[in-house]
CSV table of C-alpha atoms in Angstrom, one decimal:
chain,number,residue,atom,x,y,z
T,1,MET,CA,-30.8,-0.2,6.7
T,2,ALA,CA,-29.3,1.9,9.3
T,3,ASP,CA,-31.6,4.0,11.2
T,4,GLY,CA,-32.8,7.4,10.9
T,5,SER,CA,-30.4,9.1,13.3
T,6,ASP,CA,-27.1,7.7,11.3
T,7,ARG,CA,-25.6,10.5,9.6
T,8,TYR,CA,-23.5,9.8,6.1
T,9,VAL,CA,-21.8,11.6,3.2
T,10,LEU,CA,-21.1,10.9,0.0
T,11,SER,CA,-18.0,8.9,-0.8
T,12,PRO,CA,-14.9,10.8,-1.9
T,13,ALA,CA,-14.7,8.4,-4.3
T,14,ALA,CA,-18.0,9.3,-5.8
T,15,THR,CA,-19.9,12.2,-7.5
T,16,TRP,CA,-23.3,12.2,-9.2
T,17,SER,CA,-25.3,13.9,-11.8
T,18,ARG,CA,-28.7,14.8,-12.7
T,19,ASP,CA,-30.9,14.3,-16.0
T,20,GLY,CA,-34.6,15.3,-15.3
T,21,ASP,CA,-35.4,12.6,-12.9
T,22,GLU,CA,-32.6,10.6,-13.7
T,23,LEU,CA,-29.8,10.2,-10.7
T,24,ARG,CA,-26.4,8.7,-12.1
T,25,VAL,CA,-24.0,8.1,-9.1
T,26,PHE,CA,-20.1,7.9,-10.5
T,27,SER,CA,-17.3,5.5,-9.0
T,28,ASP,CA,-15.5,2.7,-10.4
T,29,GLU,CA,-19.0,1.9,-12.1
T,30,VAL,CA,-22.3,4.1,-12.8
T,31,LEU,CA,-25.2,3.6,-10.7
T,32,LEU,CA,-28.4,4.9,-12.6
T,33,VAL,CA,-31.7,5.4,-11.0
T,34,ARG,CA,-34.7,6.3,-13.1
T,35,ARG,CA,-37.2,8.3,-11.3
T,36,CYS,CA,-35.4,9.5,-8.7
T,37,PRO,CA,-37.4,11.3,-5.5
T,38,GLU,CA,-36.8,14.6,-5.3
T,39,ALA,CA,-36.0,14.2,-1.7
T,40,MET,CA,-32.8,12.1,-2.7
T,41,PHE,CA,-31.5,14.8,-4.8
T,42,ALA,CA,-32.2,17.6,-2.4
T,43,TRP,CA,-30.2,15.2,0.1
T,44,LEU,CA,-27.3,14.7,-1.9
T,45,GLU,CA,-27.2,18.5,-2.6
T,46,ALA,CA,-27.0,19.3,0.8
T,47,VAL,CA,-24.7,16.6,1.8
T,48,SER,CA,-22.3,18.2,-0.5
T,49,ASP,CA,-21.4,20.9,2.0
T,50,GLU,CA,-21.8,19.1,5.1
T,51,PRO,CA,-18.7,17.4,6.4
T,52,LEU,CA,-20.2,16.2,9.4
T,53,GLY,CA,-23.0,14.1,7.4
T,54,LEU,CA,-26.8,14.3,7.0
T,55,PRO,CA,-29.5,11.6,8.1
T,56,VAL,CA,-30.8,9.9,5.2
T,57,PRO,CA,-33.8,10.4,3.7
T,58,ARG,CA,-36.4,7.9,4.7
T,59,GLY,CA,-40.0,6.6,3.3
T,60,GLY,CA,-41.3,6.4,-0.2
T,61,ASN,CA,-39.0,4.8,-3.2
T,62,THR,CA,-36.0,6.5,-1.0
T,63,ASP,CA,-35.1,3.4,1.3
T,64,ALA,CA,-34.0,1.0,-1.7
T,65,ILE,CA,-31.9,3.9,-3.2
T,66,VAL,CA,-30.1,4.3,0.1
T,67,ARG,CA,-29.9,0.5,0.7
T,68,THR,CA,-28.1,0.4,-2.9
T,69,LEU,CA,-25.9,3.6,-1.9
T,70,LEU,CA,-24.7,2.1,1.1
T,71,ARG,CA,-24.0,-1.4,-0.1
T,72,LEU,CA,-22.0,0.0,-3.0
T,73,ARG,CA,-20.2,2.7,-0.6
T,74,LEU,CA,-21.0,5.4,-2.6
T,75,VAL,CA,-22.5,7.1,0.8
T,76,VAL,CA,-20.0,6.2,3.9
T,77,ALA,CA,-20.1,7.5,7.5
T,78,PRO,CA,-18.3,10.9,7.8
T,79,PHE,CA,-14.8,10.5,8.5
T,80,ASP,CA,-11.8,12.5,10.2
T,81,ARG,CA,-11.2,15.6,8.7
T,82,SER,CA,-8.4,16.8,10.6
T,83,TRP,CA,-6.0,15.8,7.7
T,84,GLN,CA,-7.1,18.3,5.5
T,85,SER,CA,-4.3,20.7,5.6
T,86,SER,CA,-1.9,17.5,5.4
T,87,ALA,CA,0.2,16.0,2.8
T,88,TRP,CA,-2.4,12.9,3.3
T,89,ARG,CA,-5.7,14.4,2.7
T,90,ASN,CA,-6.6,12.3,-0.4
T,91,GLN,CA,-5.3,9.2,1.0
T,92,VAL,CA,-7.2,9.6,4.2
T,93,GLU,CA,-10.5,10.1,1.7
T,94,TYR,CA,-9.4,7.0,-0.4
T,95,PHE,CA,-9.3,5.0,3.1
T,96,ALA,CA,-12.8,6.7,3.9
T,97,ALA,CA,-14.1,5.6,0.3
T,98,LEU,CA,-13.0,1.9,1.4
T,99,GLY,CA,-14.9,2.2,4.5
T,100,LEU,CA,-12.3,2.3,7.0
T,101,ASP,CA,-12.4,4.6,10.1
T,102,ALA,CA,-9.9,7.1,8.0
T,103,GLY,CA,-8.2,8.8,10.4
T,104,ALA,CA,-7.3,5.8,12.6
T,105,ALA,CA,-5.8,4.0,9.8
T,106,GLN,CA,-3.8,7.2,9.0
T,107,GLU,CA,-2.5,7.2,12.5
T,108,ARG,CA,-1.6,3.3,12.4
T,109,LEU,CA,0.5,4.2,9.4
T,110,ARG,CA,2.1,6.7,11.3
T,111,ALA,CA,2.7,4.1,14.2
T,112,ALA,CA,4.1,1.4,12.1
T,113,HIS,CA,7.7,0.3,11.8
T,114,VAL,CA,9.1,-1.0,8.8
T,115,THR,CA,12.5,-2.4,8.0
T,116,VAL,CA,13.5,-2.1,4.4
T,117,LEU,CA,16.3,-4.6,3.5
T,118,GLY,CA,17.9,-3.4,0.2
T,119,VAL,CA,17.2,-0.1,-1.1
T,120,GLY,CA,17.6,-1.0,-5.0
T,121,GLY,CA,15.1,-1.0,-7.7
T,122,VAL,CA,12.5,-2.8,-6.0
T,123,GLY,CA,13.5,-1.9,-2.2
T,124,GLY,CA,13.3,1.9,-3.4
T,125,ALA,CA,10.0,1.9,-5.0
T,126,VAL,CA,8.5,0.3,-2.0
T,127,LEU,CA,10.1,3.0,0.2
T,128,ALA,CA,8.7,5.3,-2.0
T,129,GLU,CA,5.3,3.9,-1.4
T,130,LEU,CA,5.8,3.9,2.2
T,131,VAL,CA,7.3,7.6,2.8
T,132,GLY,CA,4.0,8.3,0.4
T,133,ALA,CA,1.8,7.0,2.8
T,134,GLY,CA,3.1,8.4,5.9
T,135,VAL,CA,4.7,4.9,7.4
T,136,GLY,CA,6.5,6.9,10.6
T,137,GLY,CA,9.0,4.4,11.6
T,138,LEU,CA,11.6,3.3,9.2
T,139,THR,CA,15.1,1.5,9.1
T,140,LEU,CA,17.1,1.0,6.1
T,141,VAL,CA,19.5,-1.6,5.7
T,142,ASP,CA,21.9,-2.4,2.5
T,143,GLY,CA,25.6,-3.2,2.1
T,144,ASP,CA,26.3,-1.3,-1.1
T,145,ARG,CA,27.0,1.9,-2.5
T,146,VAL,CA,25.5,3.5,-5.3
T,147,ALA,CA,26.7,2.6,-8.7
T,148,LEU,CA,26.2,4.4,-12.2
T,149,GLU,CA,24.6,1.3,-13.4
T,150,ASN,CA,22.0,1.5,-10.9
T,151,LEU,CA,20.3,4.8,-12.2
T,152,ASN,CA,18.1,3.1,-15.0
T,153,ARG,CA,16.1,1.7,-12.0
T,154,GLN,CA,17.1,3.2,-8.6
T,155,TYR,CA,15.6,6.5,-9.1
T,156,LEU,CA,16.1,7.7,-5.0
T,157,TYR,CA,19.7,8.1,-6.3
T,158,ARG,CA,21.1,11.0,-8.8
T,159,ARG,CA,24.5,10.8,-10.9
T,160,CYS,CA,26.0,13.0,-8.3
T,161,ASP,CA,25.4,10.2,-5.7
T,162,VAL,CA,27.6,7.7,-7.7
T,163,GLY,CA,29.9,6.0,-4.6
T,164,ARG,CA,28.3,7.3,-2.0
T,165,VAL,CA,26.3,4.6,0.9
T,166,LYS,CA,23.1,3.9,-0.5
T,167,VAL,CA,21.2,4.0,2.9
T,168,ASP,CA,23.0,7.4,3.6
T,169,VAL,CA,21.3,8.7,0.6
T,170,ALA,CA,18.1,7.3,1.0
T,171,ARG,CA,17.9,8.3,4.4
T,172,GLU,CA,18.4,12.0,3.2
T,173,TRP,CA,15.6,11.5,0.8
T,174,VAL,CA,13.0,10.2,3.3
T,175,ARG,CA,13.9,13.1,5.3
T,176,GLU,CA,13.3,15.6,2.8
T,177,ARG,CA,9.8,14.5,2.5
T,178,LEU,CA,8.9,13.0,5.7
T,179,PRO,CA,10.6,15.6,8.2
T,180,GLU,CA,9.0,14.7,11.2
T,181,THR,CA,10.6,10.8,11.2
T,182,GLU,CA,14.0,10.1,12.0
T,183,PRO,CA,14.9,6.7,10.0
T,184,ILE,CA,17.7,4.4,10.8
T,185,ALA,CA,20.2,3.7,8.2
T,186,ALA,CA,22.7,0.8,8.2
T,187,MET,CA,25.3,-0.1,5.9
T,188,GLU,CA,25.5,-3.9,6.3
T,189,THR,CA,25.0,-7.0,3.9
T,190,ILE,CA,22.8,-9.4,5.9
T,191,THR,CA,23.8,-13.2,5.6
T,192,THR,CA,22.4,-14.3,9.0
T,193,SER,CA,19.2,-14.0,10.9
T,194,GLU,CA,21.3,-13.0,14.2
T,195,ALA,CA,22.6,-10.1,12.2
T,196,LEU,CA,19.0,-9.2,11.1
T,197,VAL,CA,17.2,-9.2,14.4
T,198,PRO,CA,18.5,-6.0,15.8
T,199,TYR,CA,17.1,-4.1,12.8
T,200,LEU,CA,13.9,-5.1,13.5
T,201,ARG,CA,11.2,-4.1,16.0
T,202,GLU,CA,8.8,-6.4,17.9
T,203,GLY,CA,5.2,-6.4,16.2
T,204,GLY,CA,6.7,-4.7,12.7
T,205,PHE,CA,7.0,-5.6,9.4
T,206,LEU,CA,10.0,-6.3,7.3
T,207,VAL,CA,10.6,-5.7,3.5
T,208,VAL,CA,13.0,-8.5,1.6
T,209,ALA,CA,14.1,-6.6,-1.4
T,210,ALA,CA,17.7,-7.6,-1.5
T,211,ASP,CA,18.8,-10.6,-3.6
T,212,ARG,CA,21.7,-12.3,-2.0
T,213,PRO,CA,22.8,-14.4,-0.5
T,214,ALA,CA,20.4,-17.1,-2.1
T,215,SER,CA,19.4,-18.3,1.4
T,216,LEU,CA,18.1,-14.7,2.6
T,217,PRO,CA,14.7,-15.7,2.4
T,218,GLU,CA,15.1,-18.6,5.0
T,219,VAL,CA,17.2,-16.2,6.8
T,220,CYS,CA,15.0,-13.2,7.2
T,221,ALA,CA,12.2,-15.8,7.9
T,222,GLN,CA,14.1,-17.2,11.1
T,223,ALA,CA,14.5,-13.6,12.1
T,224,CYS,CA,11.0,-12.6,11.7
T,225,LEU,CA,9.9,-15.6,13.7
T,226,GLU,CA,12.4,-14.9,16.7
T,227,ARG,CA,10.9,-11.2,16.6
T,228,GLY,CA,7.2,-11.7,15.8
T,229,VAL,CA,7.5,-9.7,12.8
T,230,SER,CA,5.8,-10.0,9.7
T,231,MET,CA,7.4,-10.0,6.4
T,232,ILE,CA,7.1,-9.6,2.6
T,233,THR,CA,9.3,-10.6,-0.1
T,234,GLY,CA,9.2,-9.8,-4.0
T,235,GLY,CA,11.8,-9.7,-6.8
T,236,CYS,CA,12.0,-9.8,-10.4
T,237,GLY,CA,12.5,-11.9,-13.5
T,238,LEU,CA,12.4,-11.3,-17.2
T,239,ARG,CA,8.8,-11.6,-17.8
T,240,VAL,CA,7.3,-12.4,-14.4
T,241,GLY,CA,7.9,-10.8,-11.3
T,242,SER,CA,7.0,-12.1,-7.4
T,243,SER,CA,5.2,-10.0,-4.9
T,244,GLY,CA,4.1,-11.3,-1.5
T,245,PRO,CA,2.3,-12.5,0.2
T,246,LEU,CA,2.2,-10.5,3.3
T,247,ILE,CA,3.6,-13.6,5.7
T,248,ARG,CA,2.3,-13.4,9.4
T,249,PRO,CA,4.8,-14.6,12.1
T,250,ALA,CA,2.3,-17.6,12.7
T,251,ASP,CA,2.5,-18.4,8.8
T,252,VAL,CA,6.4,-18.1,8.9
T,253,PRO,CA,6.7,-22.2,9.9
T,254,VAL,CA,4.8,-22.9,6.8
T,255,PHE,CA,6.5,-20.4,4.4
T,256,LEU,CA,9.6,-22.2,5.7
T,257,ALA,CA,8.3,-25.4,4.7
T,258,SER,CA,7.1,-24.1,1.5
T,259,LEU,CA,10.6,-22.9,0.4
T,260,GLN,CA,12.6,-26.1,1.2
T,261,GLU,CA,9.9,-28.0,-0.8
T,262,ALA,CA,10.3,-25.5,-3.8
T,263,LYS,CA,14.2,-26.0,-3.5
T,264,ALA,CA,14.0,-29.7,-3.5
T,265,VAL,CA,12.2,-29.6,-6.9
T,266,THR,CA,13.6,-26.5,-8.8
T,267,GLY,CA,16.8,-26.1,-7.1
T,268,THR,CA,18.4,-22.5,-5.9
T,269,ALA,CA,20.2,-19.9,-8.4
T,270,VAL,CA,23.2,-19.1,-6.7
T,271,THR,CA,23.7,-15.6,-8.1
T,272,PRO,CA,20.8,-13.0,-8.8
T,273,MET,CA,19.9,-12.1,-12.4
T,274,THR,CA,22.0,-9.2,-13.5
T,275,ALA,CA,19.4,-7.6,-16.4
T,276,SER,CA,17.4,-5.2,-15.3
T,277,PHE,CA,14.4,-2.9,-16.5
T,278,GLY,CA,13.1,0.1,-14.7
T,279,PRO,CA,9.4,-0.2,-15.0
T,280,VAL,CA,9.6,-3.5,-14.0
T,281,ASN,CA,11.2,-3.2,-10.8
T,282,THR,CA,9.0,0.1,-9.9
T,283,LEU,CA,6.0,-2.3,-10.7
T,284,VAL,CA,6.9,-5.0,-8.7
T,285,GLY,CA,7.8,-2.5,-5.7
T,286,ALA,CA,4.9,-0.9,-6.1
T,287,THR,CA,2.5,-3.9,-5.7
T,288,MET,CA,4.9,-4.9,-2.6
T,289,GLY,CA,3.9,-1.4,-1.3
T,290,ARG,CA,0.2,-1.4,-1.8
T,291,ASP,CA,-0.1,-5.1,-0.3
T,292,LEU,CA,2.4,-4.0,2.6
T,293,ILE,CA,0.4,-0.6,3.4
T,294,PHE,CA,-3.0,-2.7,3.2
T,295,GLY,CA,-1.4,-5.4,5.5
T,296,ILE,CA,-0.7,-2.6,8.3
T,297,LEU,CA,-4.4,-1.7,7.9
T,298,GLY,CA,-5.7,-5.3,8.1
T,299,VAL,CA,-7.2,-4.9,4.9
T,300,SER,CA,-7.3,-7.7,2.2
T,301,ALA,CA,-5.4,-6.7,-1.1
T,302,GLY,CA,-7.6,-9.3,-2.8
T,303,THR,CA,-5.2,-12.3,-3.1
T,304,THR,CA,-3.0,-14.4,-1.0
T,305,SER,CA,0.0,-14.4,-3.6
T,306,HIS,CA,0.3,-13.5,-7.0
T,307,ARG,CA,2.9,-13.2,-9.9
T,308,VAL,CA,3.2,-10.1,-11.8
T,309,GLU,CA,3.0,-10.4,-15.4
T,310,LEU,CA,5.8,-8.0,-16.8
T,311,LEU,CA,5.2,-8.4,-20.5
T,312,GLY,CA,1.8,-8.0,-22.3
T,313,THR,CA,-0.9,-5.1,-22.7
T,314,ALA,CA,-2.3,-6.1,-19.3
T,315,LEU,CA,-0.8,-6.8,-15.4
T,316,THR,CA,-2.3,-10.1,-14.3
T,317,ARG,CA,-2.1,-11.6,-11.4
T,318,GLU,CA,-2.4,-15.5,-10.7
T,319,CYS,CA,-3.3,-16.5,-7.1
T,320,GLY,CA,-1.0,-19.3,-5.8
T,321,ARG,CA,2.5,-20.0,-6.4
């Protein structure tokens, strides 16, 4: 229990209502407090208009209520409000509701550098999440041009972009949304770790969203090991997609060993699947984007790896591979 000098605010993810002497606090679940002390109602009313927070009420029956509110993160420490007039206002509030140092988290995203290898259906969806989150450093690598058959799932591109270099169009898309950043664009098909290394920044992150050559995961892992870069991979099948896990440099040798073991058992397809469906690419890409953003912030996404079920009435994740 915090001492009385600590100040708190209602979580940005919570709201509350009063019915007589009953208090309900709404978030992912509903907390019902019967015979709530008047002091608790008065504090909630006052703190709604005080961004710097107020000391929580003490004594009587309030202590147990406050402990519950803190445990469920329905009240949190005051957070950085300097982002209130920015595009990331709601995201900073989301981070605060998670219990993070919200302003520092947003600054960490702004300072991060991510290389996106492949800006197609999956990579484009990851890129959209990174731009929306305010990641400040981006390098885009892809050797293709926009084709008409891309447009069912690659939403960065328009019909008028057909024939243009993908990374050029993607860079323009990023600049429109993050004018304060200057993304690097490279039209190149990566086949060796030596070719990839110049596009990685030490301590940064790599999104592997290209699907050829078949050896690309190993190529990328070797480059990340050399540069001290964390990487995340993903891809789409017909019924099951894969997302993650985020692999830190120290875990790359284990990842390489697991790839070799899997190949020994199942073999490796030489060419990628040609069938595609837009929502599937977006679902996998958004999942990768979430896990990568949380990884940049040091927040656990809840699993170390998962499959994404692409058919059925619900999205399910299975731990392990």
